[in-house]
Tab-separated table of C-alpha atoms and ligand atoms in Angstrom:
chain	number	residue	atom	x	y	z
A	248	MET	CA	91.364	58.396	128.787
A	249	ILE	CA	92.749	61.191	128.771
A	250	LYS	CA	93.689	62.426	125.284
A	251	PRO	CA	96.541	64.398	123.756
A	252	VAL	CA	97.581	67.724	123.435
A	253	LYS	CA	97.644	68.558	120.059
A	254	VAL	CA	100.490	71.065	118.730
A	255	ALA	CA	102.160	72.428	115.552
A	256	VAL	CA	106.027	73.884	115.904
A	257	VAL	CA	106.820	76.920	114.483
A	258	GLY	CA	110.946	76.807	113.765
A	259	VAL	CA	112.122	73.534	113.590
A	260	GLY	CA	115.661	74.421	115.170
A	261	ASN	CA	117.688	72.660	118.471
A	262	ASN	CA	114.254	73.830	120.624
A	263	ILE	CA	112.365	71.460	118.643
A	264	SER	CA	114.860	68.668	118.235
A	265	ALA	CA	115.500	68.560	122.298
A	266	LEU	CA	111.593	68.008	122.644
A	267	VAL	CA	110.941	65.916	119.649
A	268	GLN	CA	113.614	63.405	120.818
A	269	GLY	CA	113.621	64.121	124.976
A	270	ILE	CA	109.194	62.435	124.384
A	271	ALA	CA	109.864	60.187	122.317
A	272	LEU	CA	113.324	58.530	124.568
A	273	HIS	CA	110.749	59.161	127.410
A	274	ARG	CA	107.710	56.801	125.475
A	275	ALA	CA	110.344	54.309	124.708
A	276	THR	CA	112.116	54.194	127.899
A	277	GLY	CA	109.274	55.050	130.578
A	278	SER	CA	113.004	57.746	131.554
A	279	LEU	CA	111.995	59.628	134.032
A	280	VAL	CA	115.652	61.555	134.411
A	281	GLY	CA	115.381	65.368	133.920
A	282	ILE	CA	111.252	65.989	133.953
A	283	HIS	CA	110.533	67.772	136.655
A	284	THR	CA	106.105	67.750	136.438
A	285	PRO	CA	106.072	63.791	135.011
A	286	VAL	CA	102.056	64.300	135.056
A	287	LEU	CA	101.053	67.604	135.712
A	288	ASP	CA	96.793	67.956	136.240
A	289	GLY	CA	96.719	64.321	134.817
A	290	LEU	CA	98.868	64.991	131.211
A	291	GLY	CA	102.006	62.930	130.880
A	292	VAL	CA	105.462	63.574	129.147
A	293	GLY	CA	104.679	61.893	126.473
A	294	ASP	CA	100.531	62.674	126.016
A	295	ILE	CA	101.647	65.168	123.278
A	296	ASP	CA	100.819	64.040	119.629
A	297	PHE	CA	102.838	66.640	116.695
A	298	VAL	CA	99.900	67.941	114.182
A	299	ALA	CA	101.913	70.434	112.235
A	300	ALA	CA	105.020	71.805	111.925
A	301	PHE	CA	106.385	75.244	110.077
A	302	ALA	CA	110.638	75.723	108.667
A	303	ILE	CA	111.776	78.394	106.830
A	304	SER	CA	114.668	76.659	105.453
A	305	PRO	CA	114.311	74.799	101.902
A	306	GLU	CA	115.620	71.795	103.354
A	307	LYS	CA	112.988	71.156	106.200
A	308	ILE	CA	110.264	72.045	104.352
A	309	GLY	CA	108.281	68.801	103.338
A	310	THR	CA	110.226	66.264	105.529
A	311	ASP	CA	109.282	64.064	108.573
A	312	LEU	CA	109.717	66.429	111.854
A	313	THR	CA	112.219	63.109	113.291
A	314	GLU	CA	113.989	63.991	110.335
A	315	ALA	CA	113.702	68.007	110.209
A	316	ILE	CA	115.226	68.718	113.632
A	317	PHE	CA	118.743	67.020	112.653
A	318	LEU	CA	119.270	68.625	109.319
A	319	PRO	CA	122.251	71.448	109.912
A	320	PRO	CA	122.057	74.054	111.657
A	321	ASN	CA	120.361	71.885	114.255
A	322	ASN	CA	123.299	70.174	116.423
A	323	PHE	CA	121.294	68.662	119.421
A	324	PRO	CA	122.999	65.305	119.578
A	325	ARG	CA	120.602	62.441	118.316
A	326	LEU	CA	120.235	60.789	122.364
A	327	THR	CA	118.017	57.938	121.035
A	328	SER	CA	118.429	55.178	118.075
A	329	GLU	CA	114.684	54.833	118.417
A	330	LEU	CA	112.950	57.776	117.043
A	331	PRO	CA	109.243	57.013	114.789
A	332	ARG	CA	108.580	58.981	112.075
A	333	THR	CA	105.823	61.198	113.379
A	334	GLY	CA	104.011	61.966	109.519
A	335	VAL	CA	103.898	65.396	109.790
A	336	ALA	CA	105.950	66.753	107.272
A	337	VAL	CA	107.350	70.260	107.862
A	338	ARG	CA	105.258	73.261	106.091
A	339	ARG	CA	106.622	76.796	104.981
A	340	GLY	CA	106.502	79.314	107.645
A	341	LEU	CA	105.767	82.572	106.968
A	342	THR	CA	107.761	86.327	107.896
A	343	ASP	CA	105.258	88.936	107.975
A	344	ALA	CA	101.374	88.589	108.270
A	345	SER	CA	100.210	88.454	104.558
A	346	GLU	CA	99.348	84.765	104.886
A	347	VAL	CA	98.284	84.644	108.018
A	348	GLU	CA	95.517	83.049	106.728
A	349	ARG	CA	96.852	80.493	105.279
A	350	VAL	CA	99.043	80.111	108.236
A	351	ALA	CA	95.857	79.932	110.385
A	352	GLY	CA	93.866	77.159	108.069
A	353	GLU	CA	96.939	75.208	108.427
A	354	ILE	CA	97.517	75.392	112.486
A	355	ALA	CA	93.426	74.021	112.675
A	356	GLY	CA	92.716	71.105	114.490
A	357	ALA	CA	96.065	72.423	116.646
A	358	GLU	CA	95.392	73.477	120.848
A	359	VAL	CA	98.898	74.899	121.638
A	360	VAL	CA	100.832	76.794	118.855
A	361	LEU	CA	105.063	76.844	120.545
A	362	TYR	CA	106.402	79.614	118.568
A	363	ALA	CA	109.529	78.381	118.396
A	364	ALA	CA	111.462	80.824	115.960
A	365	PRO	CA	114.607	82.510	117.019
A	366	SER	CA	114.372	85.909	119.041
A	367	GLY	CA	114.318	89.720	117.865
A	368	ARG	CA	111.594	88.888	114.640
A	369	GLN	CA	108.751	91.353	116.654
A	370	GLU	CA	106.368	91.588	112.993
A	371	THR	CA	106.667	87.256	112.767
A	372	ALA	CA	106.066	86.505	116.070
A	373	ARG	CA	102.300	88.596	115.876
A	374	ALA	CA	101.946	87.366	112.481
A	375	TYR	CA	102.094	84.060	113.923
A	376	ALA	CA	100.130	84.955	117.243
A	377	GLU	CA	97.252	86.730	114.923
A	378	ALA	CA	97.692	82.951	113.183
A	379	ALA	CA	96.890	80.907	116.710
A	380	LEU	CA	94.266	83.537	117.433
A	381	GLN	CA	92.491	82.553	113.337
A	382	ALA	CA	93.099	79.048	114.636
A	383	GLY	CA	91.803	79.426	118.244
A	384	ALA	CA	94.488	77.850	119.702
A	385	ALA	CA	96.542	78.736	123.031
A	386	PHE	CA	99.710	80.684	122.321
A	387	ILE	CA	103.619	79.783	123.699
A	388	ASN	CA	106.404	82.911	123.002
A	389	THR	CA	109.219	80.965	123.649
A	390	THR	CA	111.625	83.756	122.747
A	391	SER	CA	112.038	86.932	123.324
A	392	ASP	CA	110.483	89.383	121.378
A	393	ALA	CA	106.864	90.714	122.926
A	394	VAL	CA	103.898	88.845	122.617
A	395	ALA	CA	102.457	88.459	125.666
A	396	ARG	CA	103.393	91.429	127.387
A	397	ASP	CA	101.521	93.481	124.415
A	398	ARG	CA	98.852	94.679	126.664
A	399	GLN	CA	96.555	94.577	122.912
A	400	MET	CA	97.593	91.037	122.154
A	401	LEU	CA	96.763	89.580	125.289
A	402	ASP	CA	93.447	90.972	125.685
A	403	ARG	CA	92.438	89.480	122.152
A	404	PHE	CA	93.526	86.161	123.537
A	405	ALA	CA	91.929	86.956	126.557
A	406	ALA	CA	88.399	87.955	124.991
A	407	ALA	CA	88.850	84.773	122.676
A	408	GLY	CA	88.795	82.487	125.459
A	409	LEU	CA	92.531	81.127	124.634
A	410	PRO	CA	95.764	81.243	126.931
A	411	LEU	CA	98.726	82.778	126.012
A	412	LEU	CA	101.874	82.604	127.234
A	413	GLY	CA	104.892	84.219	127.338
A	414	ASP	CA	107.518	86.020	127.320
A	415	ASP	CA	110.849	83.826	126.671
A	416	LEU	CA	111.206	81.251	128.216
A	417	THR	CA	113.925	80.995	131.527
A	418	SER	CA	116.012	76.815	130.953
A	419	GLN	CA	115.684	74.806	133.459
A	420	PHE	CA	119.026	74.982	135.041
A	421	GLY	CA	120.139	77.480	133.052
A	422	THR	CA	122.445	81.004	133.870
A	423	SER	CA	119.035	83.361	134.844
A	424	VAL	CA	117.639	80.729	137.422
A	425	VAL	CA	121.392	79.992	138.939
A	426	HIS	CA	121.518	82.903	138.365
A	427	HIS	CA	118.844	85.247	140.170
A	428	ALA	CA	119.033	81.630	143.224
A	429	LEU	CA	122.645	83.234	143.666
A	430	LEU	CA	121.422	86.490	144.901
A	431	ARG	CA	118.866	85.658	146.528
A	432	LEU	CA	120.120	83.210	148.374
A	433	MET	CA	123.207	85.841	149.107
A	434	GLU	CA	120.675	88.746	150.294
A	435	GLU	CA	118.495	86.091	152.500
A	436	ARG	CA	122.157	85.050	154.474
A	437	GLY	CA	121.895	89.301	154.765
A	438	LEU	CA	125.519	89.924	152.776
A	439	THR	CA	125.044	93.763	150.414
A	440	LEU	CA	125.946	92.919	147.137
A	441	ILE	CA	128.881	94.964	145.546
A	442	SER	CA	128.198	93.222	142.040
A	443	SER	CA	128.275	90.856	140.761
A	444	TYR	CA	128.335	89.875	136.364
A	445	GLN	CA	126.927	86.883	134.319
A	446	VAL	CA	128.963	85.509	130.655
A	447	ASN	CA	126.795	83.158	128.637
A	448	LEU	CA	128.914	81.445	125.101
A	449	GLY	CA	127.345	79.150	122.779
A	450	GLY	CA	127.291	76.403	119.955
A	451	THR	CA	123.685	76.863	118.673
A	452	GLU	CA	122.144	78.909	115.952
A	453	ASP	CA	120.268	80.510	118.681
A	454	PHE	CA	123.598	82.005	120.195
A	455	ARG	CA	124.496	83.239	116.739
A	456	ASN	CA	121.892	85.165	116.206
A	457	LEU	CA	121.152	87.006	118.935
A	458	VAL	CA	124.631	87.548	119.218
A	459	GLU	CA	124.719	88.653	114.789
A	460	ASN	CA	120.925	91.086	115.318
A	461	ARG	CA	120.735	92.419	118.628
A	462	ASN	CA	117.341	91.997	120.125
A	463	THR	CA	114.936	91.983	123.223
A	464	LYS	CA	116.722	89.169	124.832
A	465	LEU	CA	119.607	91.539	126.576
A	466	GLN	CA	116.600	92.660	128.562
A	467	SER	CA	114.897	89.929	128.997
A	468	LYS	CA	117.788	87.989	131.224
A	469	LEU	CA	118.246	91.038	133.137
A	470	ASN	CA	113.792	90.674	133.785
A	471	ALA	CA	114.841	87.244	134.654
A	472	LEU	CA	117.491	88.363	137.835
A	473	ALA	CA	114.782	91.245	138.751
A	474	THR	CA	116.059	90.707	143.170
A	475	ASP	CA	115.062	94.189	144.540
A	476	SER	CA	115.688	98.037	142.165
A	477	SER	CA	119.092	99.149	144.912
A	478	ALA	CA	119.937	95.790	143.195
A	479	ALA	CA	119.720	96.017	139.018
A	480	ASP	CA	121.512	98.329	138.226
A	481	LYS	CA	124.423	96.439	140.596
A	482	VAL	CA	124.237	93.547	138.342
A	483	GLN	CA	125.223	92.918	134.925
A	484	VAL	CA	125.171	90.343	131.589
A	485	ALA	CA	127.850	90.659	129.199
A	486	PRO	CA	126.792	90.489	125.554
A	487	LEU	CA	126.741	86.951	124.949
A	488	GLY	CA	129.508	85.008	122.511
A	489	TYR	CA	129.315	82.533	119.179
A	490	LEU	CA	131.801	79.220	119.691
A	491	PRO	CA	130.386	76.964	117.444
A	492	HIS	CA	133.152	74.436	118.584
A	493	LEU	CA	130.479	74.362	121.924
A	494	ASN	CA	127.681	72.704	119.587
A	495	SER	CA	124.682	72.525	121.397
A	496	HIS	CA	126.855	73.100	125.113
A	497	LYS	CA	126.041	76.414	126.378
A	498	VAL	CA	128.998	77.062	129.299
A	499	ALA	CA	128.043	80.559	131.616
A	500	HIS	CA	130.001	82.308	134.536
A	501	ILE	CA	128.492	83.812	137.170
A	502	ASN	CA	130.375	86.130	139.440
A	503	ILE	CA	128.645	87.874	142.342
A	504	GLU	CA	130.984	90.246	144.390
A	505	ALA	CA	129.372	91.674	148.028
A	506	GLN	CA	130.302	91.963	152.045
A	507	ALA	CA	129.589	90.541	154.729
A	508	TRP	CA	130.189	90.975	159.065
A	509	GLY	CA	132.543	94.032	159.361
A	510	GLN	CA	132.331	94.603	155.105
A	511	THR	CA	134.873	91.304	155.399
A	512	SER	CA	134.457	90.938	150.463
A	513	VAL	CA	132.951	87.641	150.120
A	514	SER	CA	133.337	87.083	146.165
A	515	LEU	CA	132.083	83.532	144.078
A	516	ASP	CA	132.946	82.055	141.160
A	517	VAL	CA	130.192	79.933	139.041
A	518	LYS	CA	131.252	78.148	135.723
A	519	LEU	CA	127.578	76.273	134.382
A	520	LYS	CA	127.827	73.759	131.150
A	521	VAL	CA	124.563	72.867	129.618
A	522	HIS	CA	122.872	71.306	126.669
A	523	ASP	CA	121.278	74.609	125.897
A	524	PRO	CA	118.853	73.582	124.009
A	525	SER	CA	117.455	71.016	126.649
A	526	GLY	CA	116.924	73.290	129.356
A	527	ALA	CA	114.525	75.008	127.154
A	528	ALA	CA	112.644	71.475	127.165
A	529	GLY	CA	112.552	70.057	130.367
A	530	VAL	CA	110.508	73.336	130.392
A	531	THR	CA	108.384	73.663	127.297
A	532	ILE	CA	107.138	70.622	127.587
A	533	ASP	CA	105.012	72.063	131.184
A	534	LEU	CA	104.055	74.735	129.468
A	535	ILE	CA	102.351	72.464	126.727
A	536	ARG	CA	100.567	70.855	129.279
A	537	MET	CA	99.489	74.252	131.287
A	538	ALA	CA	98.460	76.118	128.069
A	539	ALA	CA	96.513	73.039	126.846
A	540	ASN	CA	94.859	72.057	130.710
A	541	GLY	CA	93.939	75.831	130.473
A	542	LEU	CA	92.449	75.969	126.799
A	543	ARG	CA	90.046	73.259	128.401
A	544	GLU	CA	89.814	74.394	131.204
A	545	ARG	CA	88.514	77.432	129.057
A	546	ARG	CA	91.299	79.177	131.685
A	547	ALA	CA	92.111	82.512	129.229
A	548	GLY	CA	94.973	85.317	128.735
A	549	TYR	CA	98.065	84.249	131.141
A	550	LEU	CA	97.945	81.932	133.718
A	551	ALA	CA	99.363	83.007	136.422
A	552	GLU	CA	101.113	79.243	137.462
A	553	ALA	CA	103.271	79.419	133.762
A	554	ALA	CA	105.376	82.048	135.718
A	555	PRO	CA	108.459	80.080	137.598
A	556	LEU	CA	108.724	79.306	133.387
A	557	LEU	CA	108.859	82.608	131.364
A	558	LYS	CA	111.267	85.285	132.194
A	559	SER	CA	109.938	88.010	130.378
A	560	PRO	CA	105.838	87.414	131.717
A	561	PRO	CA	103.255	90.265	131.461
A	562	GLY	CA	103.794	93.578	133.038
A	563	SER	CA	107.888	92.623	132.507
A	564	SER	CA	110.794	95.499	130.237
A	565	VAL	CA	110.136	95.522	127.308
B	72	NAD	N1	117.758	77.909	126.026
B	72	NAD	C1	117.607	77.719	125.814
B	72	NAD	O1	117.813	76.968	124.357
B	72	NAD	C2	116.206	79.643	124.818
B	72	NAD	C3	115.776	79.757	125.898
B	72	NAD	C4	115.044	80.383	125.954
B	72	NAD	C5	114.407	81.216	125.472
B	72	NAD	N2	114.904	80.563	123.934
B	72	NAD	C6	114.305	80.751	121.906
B	72	NAD	O2	113.795	80.076	122.074
B	72	NAD	C7	113.485	80.298	120.134
B	72	NAD	C8	114.103	79.063	119.534
B	72	NAD	O3	115.308	78.672	119.563
B	72	NAD	P1	116.114	77.616	118.958
B	72	NAD	O4	117.730	76.885	119.898
B	72	NAD	O5	116.028	76.068	118.858
B	72	NAD	O6	116.607	78.036	118.539
B	72	NAD	P2	117.315	77.676	116.133
B	72	NAD	O7	117.798	78.943	115.924
B	72	NAD	O8	117.479	76.755	116.806
B	72	NAD	O9	115.448	77.366	115.661
B	72	NAD	C9	114.834	78.138	115.663
B	72	NAD	C10	114.113	77.807	113.722
B	72	NAD	O10	113.573	78.787	113.156
B	72	NAD	C11	114.143	79.201	111.767
B	72	NAD	N3	112.592	79.645	111.403
B	72	NAD	C12	113.077	81.287	111.242
B	72	NAD	N4	112.624	82.253	111.161
B	72	NAD	C13	110.340	81.074	110.410
B	72	NAD	C14	110.065	81.824	110.876
B	72	NAD	N5	109.008	82.494	110.348
B	72	NAD	N6	109.177	80.384	110.630
B	72	NAD	C15	109.166	79.486	111.313
B	72	NAD	N7	110.404	78.735	111.097
B	72	NAD	C16	111.117	80.458	111.691
B	72	NAD	C17	115.095	78.601	111.542
B	72	NAD	O11	115.070	78.716	110.670
B	72	NAD	C18	115.230	77.473	113.235
B	72	NAD	O12	115.458	76.250	112.474
B	72	NAD	C19	114.659	81.229	120.146
B	72	NAD	O13	114.495	82.336	119.427
B	72	NAD	C20	115.109	81.667	121.737
B	72	NAD	O14	115.486	82.335	121.445
B	72	NAD	C21	115.818	78.770	124.102
C-alpha cells in the first residue's frame, strides 16, 4: 500500500481550511465532487497526512489544526460536522531568516512544505524555502512572491534533489482560467481582440491583504493571461476590491471587446461567483501529490506537469 504524503503547512488561513476540510469530507463520504484527479500516480485525495503547521497569530498557535482553521479572520464555511482532530498543534512561524534553523527542525520528517502565507512577503517566503531545503522537503509556493522564479533558489533545490513548485497557483475555476480560455477561444475562431479586462471582488483576508499591500499579484495575474505578445497590452486587470460582506466568495467580471467578419463588433461579459479558497484547494491537492511523487522518484527542481496549475512558473515575469 502506498504511504500517505507527510505535509507541513505554512499559514493556517482560508486555503488550508478548504484543503483540510475537503480531504476530511472526501475520506468520510468518498465524494468525488469537484475533484480533478481522484488518483495521481497512485496517491488518492485522502492520502495526505498533515504533520506540522505554522501560523503567526497567537490565537492559532497551540491549537489543533482542525480548530485553528475556523478562527477569525478565516471565513471559509464549515463543510462537515465530522472533522477528526489531526493531532497537529499549530506552531509559531517565522518572519525572517533568523529562525530558519528552528523551523527546519520542526519541519523534519515532512516530505512537502506547502507555503500558504499572505502574498507580498518576499523575505518570509524565502526563509521558509530555506527551512524546507535544510529539512530535505519539497516546497510548494502558492503565493505570488518569487521563489521558483528565483534562479538561484531553483538551482539549489535541484542540486539538493528536491522539487520546487511555484509560483502562485491558478485557481481550479477562477478568473484567470476562465478569462484565458475565452481569449483563446476568440483567437481560435479568428476574431480580432480590441480590448479586455477583469475585475475581482472578494471578502477574504487574502483580498484585504492584496488590496492593502501592493505586491507581485497583479503581474502574476497578467502572467496567467499571456496569450500572444500582441494581445498583452490590450488585456487589463483592474485593482482588486475588498468587500467584507462577500465572505469567502469571489465575484469576478470579465469583459472582452472584439471584431468579427466585416469589422463588426462582438462584446462578451461574464460574471463568475465562486468560493475562492475552494479554487485554491482543488489545485493544491494535485500540487502536493505531484511534489511528493517527484520527491519519491528523485525528480528535482521544477516539475513540468505542474505548469497548468501555476500562474507564474520559472521564467515568467516578476
Ligand atoms: N484562490 C485563492 O484563494 C488563491 C489563488 C492563488 C494564490 N493564493 C495565495 O495563497 C495564499 C493563501 O491564501 P489564503 O486565502 O489562505 O490567505 P489567508 O490570508 O487566509 O491565510 C494566510 C495565513 O498566513 C498567516 N501568516 C502570516 N504570516 C505568516 C508567517 N510569517 N508564518 C506563518 N503564517 C503566516 C496569516 O496569519 C493567515 O492566517 C495567499 O498568498 C494567496 O494570495 C490564493
